[in-house]
Short mmCIF file of C-alpha atoms and ligand atoms in Angstrom, two decimals:
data_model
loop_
_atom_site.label_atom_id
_atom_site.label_comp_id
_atom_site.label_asym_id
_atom_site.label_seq_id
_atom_site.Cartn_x
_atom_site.Cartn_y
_atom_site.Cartn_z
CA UNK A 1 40.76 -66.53 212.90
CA UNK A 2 41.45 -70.05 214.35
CA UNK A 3 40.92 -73.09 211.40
CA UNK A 4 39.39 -76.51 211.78
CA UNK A 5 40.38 -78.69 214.77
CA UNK A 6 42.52 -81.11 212.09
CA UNK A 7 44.62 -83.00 214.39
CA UNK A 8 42.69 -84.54 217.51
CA UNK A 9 45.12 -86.45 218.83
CA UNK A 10 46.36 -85.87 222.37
CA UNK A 11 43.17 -83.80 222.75
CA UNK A 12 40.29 -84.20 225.42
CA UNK A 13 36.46 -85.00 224.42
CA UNK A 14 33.84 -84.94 227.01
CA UNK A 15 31.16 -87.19 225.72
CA UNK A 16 27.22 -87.23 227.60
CA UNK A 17 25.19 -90.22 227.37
CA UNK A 18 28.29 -92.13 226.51
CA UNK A 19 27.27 -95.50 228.40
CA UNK A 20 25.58 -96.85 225.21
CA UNK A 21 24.64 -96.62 221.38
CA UNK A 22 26.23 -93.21 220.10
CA UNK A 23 27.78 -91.61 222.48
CA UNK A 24 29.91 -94.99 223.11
CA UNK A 25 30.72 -95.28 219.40
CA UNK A 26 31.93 -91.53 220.04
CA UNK A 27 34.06 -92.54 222.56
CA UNK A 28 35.80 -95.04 220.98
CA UNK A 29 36.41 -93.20 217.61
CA UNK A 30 37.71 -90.39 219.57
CA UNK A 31 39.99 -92.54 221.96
CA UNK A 32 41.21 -94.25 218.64
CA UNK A 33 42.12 -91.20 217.12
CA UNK A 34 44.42 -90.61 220.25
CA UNK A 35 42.15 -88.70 222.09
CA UNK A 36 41.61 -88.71 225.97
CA UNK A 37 37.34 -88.82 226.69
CA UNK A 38 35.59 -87.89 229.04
CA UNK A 39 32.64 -90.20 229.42
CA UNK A 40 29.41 -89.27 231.23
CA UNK A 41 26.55 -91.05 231.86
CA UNK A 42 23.43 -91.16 234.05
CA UNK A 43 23.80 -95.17 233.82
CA UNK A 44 25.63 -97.27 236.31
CA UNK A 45 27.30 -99.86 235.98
CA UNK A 46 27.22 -99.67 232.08
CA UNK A 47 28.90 -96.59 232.21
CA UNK A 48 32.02 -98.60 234.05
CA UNK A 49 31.72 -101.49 231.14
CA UNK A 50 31.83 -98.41 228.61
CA UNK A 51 35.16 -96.88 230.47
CA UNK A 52 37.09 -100.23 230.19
CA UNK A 53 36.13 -100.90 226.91
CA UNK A 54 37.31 -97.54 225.48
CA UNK A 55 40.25 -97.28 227.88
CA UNK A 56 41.48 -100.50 225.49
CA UNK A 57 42.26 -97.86 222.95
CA UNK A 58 45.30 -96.71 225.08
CA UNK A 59 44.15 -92.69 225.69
CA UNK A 60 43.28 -91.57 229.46
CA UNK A 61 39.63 -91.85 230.15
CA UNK A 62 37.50 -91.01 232.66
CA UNK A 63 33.90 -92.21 233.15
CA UNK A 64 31.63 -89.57 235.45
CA UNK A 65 28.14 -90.22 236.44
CA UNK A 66 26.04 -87.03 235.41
CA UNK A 67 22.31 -86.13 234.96
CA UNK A 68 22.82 -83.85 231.92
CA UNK A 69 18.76 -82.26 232.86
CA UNK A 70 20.07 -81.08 236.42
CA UNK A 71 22.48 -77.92 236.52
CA UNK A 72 24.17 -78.94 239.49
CA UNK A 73 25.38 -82.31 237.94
CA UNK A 74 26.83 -80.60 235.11
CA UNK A 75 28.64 -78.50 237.15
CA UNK A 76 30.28 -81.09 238.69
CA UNK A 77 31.24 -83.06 235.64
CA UNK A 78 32.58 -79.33 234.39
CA UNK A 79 34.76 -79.26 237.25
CA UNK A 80 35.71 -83.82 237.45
CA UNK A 81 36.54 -83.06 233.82
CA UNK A 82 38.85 -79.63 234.83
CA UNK A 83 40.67 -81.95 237.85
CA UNK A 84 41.82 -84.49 235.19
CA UNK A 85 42.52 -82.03 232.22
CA UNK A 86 43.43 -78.87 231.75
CA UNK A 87 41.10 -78.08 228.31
CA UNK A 88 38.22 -79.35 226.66
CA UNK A 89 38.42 -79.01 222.47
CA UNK A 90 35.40 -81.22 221.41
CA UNK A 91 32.06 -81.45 223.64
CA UNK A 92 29.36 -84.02 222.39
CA UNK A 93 25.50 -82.71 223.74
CA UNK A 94 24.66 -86.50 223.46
CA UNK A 95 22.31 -88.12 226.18
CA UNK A 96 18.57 -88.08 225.12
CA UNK A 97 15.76 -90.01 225.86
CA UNK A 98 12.62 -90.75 223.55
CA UNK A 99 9.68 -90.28 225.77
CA UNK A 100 6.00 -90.88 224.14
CA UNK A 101 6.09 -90.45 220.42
CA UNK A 102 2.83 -88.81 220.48
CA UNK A 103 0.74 -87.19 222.88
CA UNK A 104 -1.73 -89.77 223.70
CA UNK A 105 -0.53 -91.22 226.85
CA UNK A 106 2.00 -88.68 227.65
CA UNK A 107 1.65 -86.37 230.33
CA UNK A 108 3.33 -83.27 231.67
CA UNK A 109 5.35 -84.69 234.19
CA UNK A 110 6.83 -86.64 230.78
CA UNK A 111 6.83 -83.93 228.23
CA UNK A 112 9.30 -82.40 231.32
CA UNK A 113 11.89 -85.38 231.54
CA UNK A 114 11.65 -85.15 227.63
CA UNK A 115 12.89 -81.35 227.63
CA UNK A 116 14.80 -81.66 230.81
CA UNK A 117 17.49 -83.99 229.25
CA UNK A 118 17.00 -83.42 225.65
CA UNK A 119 17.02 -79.58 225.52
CA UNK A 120 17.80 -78.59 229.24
CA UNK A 121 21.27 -81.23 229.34
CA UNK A 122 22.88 -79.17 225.88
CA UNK A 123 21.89 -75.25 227.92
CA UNK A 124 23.54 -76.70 230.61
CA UNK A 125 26.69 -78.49 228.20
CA UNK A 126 26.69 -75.20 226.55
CA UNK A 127 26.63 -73.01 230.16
CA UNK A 128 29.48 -75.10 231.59
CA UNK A 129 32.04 -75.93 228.84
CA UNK A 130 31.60 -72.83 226.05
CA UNK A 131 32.95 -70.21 228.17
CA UNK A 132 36.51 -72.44 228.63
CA UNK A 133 36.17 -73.31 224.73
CA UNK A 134 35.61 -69.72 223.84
CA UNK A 135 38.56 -69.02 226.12
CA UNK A 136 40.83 -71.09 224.37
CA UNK A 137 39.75 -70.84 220.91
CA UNK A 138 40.67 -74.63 220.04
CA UNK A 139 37.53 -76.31 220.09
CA UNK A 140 34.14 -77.91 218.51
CA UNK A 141 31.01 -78.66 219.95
CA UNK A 142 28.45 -81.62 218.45
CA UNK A 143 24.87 -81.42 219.42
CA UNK A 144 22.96 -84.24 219.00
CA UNK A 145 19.64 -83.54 217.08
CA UNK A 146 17.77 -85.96 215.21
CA UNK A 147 15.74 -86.08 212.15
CA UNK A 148 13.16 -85.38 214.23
CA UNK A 149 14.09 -82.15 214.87
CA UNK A 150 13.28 -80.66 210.92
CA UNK A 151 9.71 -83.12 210.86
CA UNK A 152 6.40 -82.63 212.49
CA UNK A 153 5.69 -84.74 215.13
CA UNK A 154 3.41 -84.21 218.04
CA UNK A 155 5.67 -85.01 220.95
CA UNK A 156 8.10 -83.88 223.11
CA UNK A 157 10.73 -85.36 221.39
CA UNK A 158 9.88 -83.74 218.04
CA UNK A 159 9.51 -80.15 220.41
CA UNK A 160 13.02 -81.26 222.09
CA UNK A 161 14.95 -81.76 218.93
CA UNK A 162 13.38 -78.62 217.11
CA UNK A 163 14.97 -76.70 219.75
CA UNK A 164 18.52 -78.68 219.39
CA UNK A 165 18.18 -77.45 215.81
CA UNK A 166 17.77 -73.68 216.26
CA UNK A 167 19.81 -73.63 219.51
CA UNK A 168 23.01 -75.02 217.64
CA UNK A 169 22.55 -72.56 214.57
CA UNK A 170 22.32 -70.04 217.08
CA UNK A 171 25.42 -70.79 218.40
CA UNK A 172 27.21 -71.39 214.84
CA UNK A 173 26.14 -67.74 214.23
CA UNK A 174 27.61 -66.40 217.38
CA UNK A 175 30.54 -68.16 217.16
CA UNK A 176 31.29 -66.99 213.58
CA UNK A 177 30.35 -63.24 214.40
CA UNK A 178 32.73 -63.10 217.31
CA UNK A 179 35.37 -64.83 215.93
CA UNK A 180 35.56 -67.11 218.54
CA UNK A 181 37.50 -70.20 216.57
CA UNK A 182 35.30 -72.35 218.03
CA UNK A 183 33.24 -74.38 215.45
CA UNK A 184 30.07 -76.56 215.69
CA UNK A 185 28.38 -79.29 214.20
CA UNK A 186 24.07 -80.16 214.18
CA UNK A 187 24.07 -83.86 214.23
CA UNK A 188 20.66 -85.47 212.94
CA UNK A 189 20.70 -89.23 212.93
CA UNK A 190 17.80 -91.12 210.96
CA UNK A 191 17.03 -94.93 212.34
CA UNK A 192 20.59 -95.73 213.93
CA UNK A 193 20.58 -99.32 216.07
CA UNK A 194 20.82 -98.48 219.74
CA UNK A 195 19.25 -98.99 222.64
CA UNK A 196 16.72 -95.06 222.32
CA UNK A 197 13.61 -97.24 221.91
CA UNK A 198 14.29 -98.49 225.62
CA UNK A 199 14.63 -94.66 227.09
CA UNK A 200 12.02 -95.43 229.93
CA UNK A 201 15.22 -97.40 231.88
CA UNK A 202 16.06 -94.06 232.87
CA UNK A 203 12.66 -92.16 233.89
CA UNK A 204 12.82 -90.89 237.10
CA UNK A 205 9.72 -91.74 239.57
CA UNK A 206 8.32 -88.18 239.31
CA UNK A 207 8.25 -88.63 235.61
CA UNK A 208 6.87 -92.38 234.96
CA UNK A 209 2.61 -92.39 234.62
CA UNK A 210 1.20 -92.61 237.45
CA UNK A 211 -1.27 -95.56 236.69
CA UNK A 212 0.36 -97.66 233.99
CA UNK A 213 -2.25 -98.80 231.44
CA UNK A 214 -1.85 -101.59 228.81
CA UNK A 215 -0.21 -100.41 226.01
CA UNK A 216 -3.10 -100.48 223.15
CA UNK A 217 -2.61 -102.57 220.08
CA UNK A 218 -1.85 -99.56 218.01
CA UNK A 219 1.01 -98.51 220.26
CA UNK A 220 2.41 -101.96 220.68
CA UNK A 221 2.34 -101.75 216.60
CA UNK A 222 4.22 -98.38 216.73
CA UNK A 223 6.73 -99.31 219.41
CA UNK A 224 7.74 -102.49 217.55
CA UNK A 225 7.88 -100.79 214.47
CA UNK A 226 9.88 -98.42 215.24
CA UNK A 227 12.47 -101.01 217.62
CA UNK A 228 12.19 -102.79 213.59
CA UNK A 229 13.52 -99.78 212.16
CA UNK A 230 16.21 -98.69 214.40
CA UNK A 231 17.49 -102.60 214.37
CA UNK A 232 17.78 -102.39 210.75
CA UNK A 233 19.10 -98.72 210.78
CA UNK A 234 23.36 -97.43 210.42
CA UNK A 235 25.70 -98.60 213.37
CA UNK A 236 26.90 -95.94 215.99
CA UNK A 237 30.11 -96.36 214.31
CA UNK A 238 29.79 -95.47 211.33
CA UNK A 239 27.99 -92.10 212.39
CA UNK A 240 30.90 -91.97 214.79
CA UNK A 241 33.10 -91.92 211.86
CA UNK A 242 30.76 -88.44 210.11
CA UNK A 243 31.07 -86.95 213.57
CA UNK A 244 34.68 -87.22 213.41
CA UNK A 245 35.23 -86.33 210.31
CA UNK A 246 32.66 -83.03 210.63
CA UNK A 247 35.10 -81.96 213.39
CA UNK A 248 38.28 -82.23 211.39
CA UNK A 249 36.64 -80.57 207.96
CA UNK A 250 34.54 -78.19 210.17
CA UNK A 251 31.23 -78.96 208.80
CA UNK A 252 28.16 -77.75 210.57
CA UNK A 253 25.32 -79.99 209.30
CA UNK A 254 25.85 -83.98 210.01
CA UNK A 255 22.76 -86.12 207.89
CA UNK A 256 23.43 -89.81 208.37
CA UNK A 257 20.24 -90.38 205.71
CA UNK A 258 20.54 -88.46 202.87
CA UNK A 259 17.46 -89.76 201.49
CA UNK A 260 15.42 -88.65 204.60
CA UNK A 261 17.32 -85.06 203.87
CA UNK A 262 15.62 -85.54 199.95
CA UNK A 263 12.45 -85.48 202.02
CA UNK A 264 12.67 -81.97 203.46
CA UNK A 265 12.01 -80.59 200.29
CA UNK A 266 8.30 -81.04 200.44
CA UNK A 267 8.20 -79.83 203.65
CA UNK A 268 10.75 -75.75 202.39
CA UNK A 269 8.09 -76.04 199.38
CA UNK A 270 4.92 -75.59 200.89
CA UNK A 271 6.38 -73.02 203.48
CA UNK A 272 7.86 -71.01 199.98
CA UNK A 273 4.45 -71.99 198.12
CA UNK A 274 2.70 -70.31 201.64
CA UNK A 275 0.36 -73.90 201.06
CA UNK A 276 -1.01 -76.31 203.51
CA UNK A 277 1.88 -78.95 204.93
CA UNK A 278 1.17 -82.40 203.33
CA UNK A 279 0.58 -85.42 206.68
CA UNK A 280 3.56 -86.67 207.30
CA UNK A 281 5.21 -88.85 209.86
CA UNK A 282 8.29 -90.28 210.77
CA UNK A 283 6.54 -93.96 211.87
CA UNK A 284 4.74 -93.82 208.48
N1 NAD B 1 19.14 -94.05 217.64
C1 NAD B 1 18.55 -93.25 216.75
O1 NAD B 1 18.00 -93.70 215.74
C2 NAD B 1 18.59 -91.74 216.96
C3 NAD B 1 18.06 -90.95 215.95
C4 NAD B 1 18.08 -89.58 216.13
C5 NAD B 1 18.64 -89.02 217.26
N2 NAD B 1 19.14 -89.82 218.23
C6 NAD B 1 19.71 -89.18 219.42
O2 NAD B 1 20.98 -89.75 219.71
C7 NAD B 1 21.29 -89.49 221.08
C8 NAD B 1 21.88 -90.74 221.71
O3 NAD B 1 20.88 -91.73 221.84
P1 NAD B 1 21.11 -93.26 221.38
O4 NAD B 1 20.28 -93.47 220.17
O5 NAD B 1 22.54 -93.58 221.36
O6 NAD B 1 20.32 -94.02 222.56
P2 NAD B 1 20.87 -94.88 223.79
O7 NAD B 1 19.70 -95.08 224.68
O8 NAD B 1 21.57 -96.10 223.29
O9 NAD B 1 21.93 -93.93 224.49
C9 NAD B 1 21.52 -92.77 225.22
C10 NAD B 1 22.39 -92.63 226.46
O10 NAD B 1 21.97 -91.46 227.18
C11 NAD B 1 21.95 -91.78 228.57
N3 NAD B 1 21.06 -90.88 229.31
C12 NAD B 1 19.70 -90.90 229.38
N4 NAD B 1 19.27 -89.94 230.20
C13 NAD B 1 20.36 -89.29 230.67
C14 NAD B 1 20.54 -88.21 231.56
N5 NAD B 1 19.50 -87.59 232.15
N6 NAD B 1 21.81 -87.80 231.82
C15 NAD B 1 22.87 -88.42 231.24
N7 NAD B 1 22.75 -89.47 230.40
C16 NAD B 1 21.51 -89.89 230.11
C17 NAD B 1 21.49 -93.22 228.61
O11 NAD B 1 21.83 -93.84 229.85
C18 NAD B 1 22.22 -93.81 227.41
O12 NAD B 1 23.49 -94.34 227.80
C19 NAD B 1 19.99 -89.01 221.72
O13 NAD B 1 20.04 -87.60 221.88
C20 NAD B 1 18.93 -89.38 220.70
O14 NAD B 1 17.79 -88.56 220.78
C21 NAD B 1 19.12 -91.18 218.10
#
């Protein structure tokens, strides 16, 4: 049986969606804590601002353009990442986009993006870097849920992060039952200031509407609400400081709002009281 991952210096992290808001803040706690990162992105040329400002922490990076939704591109950051290191101990399932938060205005061609690179870009992180991790038994992989992803919501977010949920306890189980020494970590940010409330930067054509209406009042209301709450929500930095530390103490579930967490338990008791869920939303 291998232990916790308690020294990370001198180590490798590859990092997705590490261009902006969380995944950068990973970066840099990682590179500060002596590690080398791998940085992937599907954004150019932040992802080349992102390199140089965590390469000031004095570690080896490498910055790698990647579309975490498409196989092939995660193949070939699996095998840029193998070229400039020989092991991987901590992979971060990062990128995500937000997509329509409900399913008015939100068609199929968008639910797909949503679950392409929400859902479809950890498979493919989990396809291309858990066999080497399993391999060499030093390592610990972060997927990036959300809050989301234990709260009703009628979107493909909500349907996205769900999955990210059971997926990673799935994995915790398997990699307990075989031993494998590899640990893993669920991490489900509330409001956290970054730029997921501008996700449409990176739609590809096949995905955007194809007639774009006028946002109604009601959606403008929603959209700046919620850009309100993630402006006033935690930094990336200091949930880059619970990732860390989840690696080093080996704990599976990382809640940056532990008053959103107090919320859950209306949600476990009507499921144990078999009763009617009360409405709830996030945007309430
Ligand atoms: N900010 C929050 O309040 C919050 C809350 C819960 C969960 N999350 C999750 O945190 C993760 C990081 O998002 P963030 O809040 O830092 O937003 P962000 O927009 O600041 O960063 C997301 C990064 O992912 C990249 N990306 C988008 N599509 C990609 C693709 N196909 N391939 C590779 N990279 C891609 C973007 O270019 C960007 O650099 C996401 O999974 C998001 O769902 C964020």
């Amino acid at each position: 049986m291998f232990g916790p991952m308690k020294d990370l210096a001198g180590k490798t992290a590859v990092v997705t969606g590490a261009a902006s808001g969380l995944g950068l803040a990973f970066a840099n706690q990682f590179a500060k804590d002596g590690m080398n990162v791998v940085m992937s992105d599907i954004e150019q040329p932040r992802l080349d601002e992102a390199v140089a400002q965590v390469e000031t922490h004095g570690t080896r990076v490498v910055g790698i353009i990647t579309d975490v939704s498409d196989g092939d591109s995660m193949d070939a950051l699996a095998a840029a990442t193998f070229e400039a290191f020989e092991s991987v101990n901590v992979l971060c399932n990062n990128a995500g986009v937000a997509g329509g938060l409900t399913t008015e205005g939100i068609d199929s061609a968008n639910w797909k993006w949503v679950l392409d690179v929400n859902l479809f870009g950890v498979v493919h992180g989990h396809r291309v870097f858990l066999p080497h991790m399993v391999e060499h038994g030093d390592g610990h992989i972060v997927n990036t849920a959300s809050m989301a992803g234990h709260f009703p919501g009628h979107s493909a977010y909500t349907a996205s992060k769900w999955a990210v949920v059971g997926i990673t306890m799935g994995l915790l189980n398997e990699m307990r039952q075989n031993d494998t020494g590899v640990g893993v970590s669920c991490l489900c940010p509330g409001w956290v200031d970054t730029q997921i409330a501008n996700s449409d930067r990176n739609i590809p054509e096949w995905a955007a509407p194809a007639a774009l209406v006028e946002p109604t009042e009601e959606q403008e209301f929603r959209m700046q609400f919620l850009k309100d709450v993630l402006a006033a929500g935690k930094t990336p930095e200091s949930v880059a400081q619970m990732v860390r530390d989840a690696i080093v103490n080996d704990s599976f579930w990382i809640f940056t709002h532990p008053e959103m967490v107090d919320q859950l338990a209306a949600k476990h008791a009507s499921i144990m009281e078999n009763r009617n869920p009360e409405p709830f939303s996030l945007l309430d």
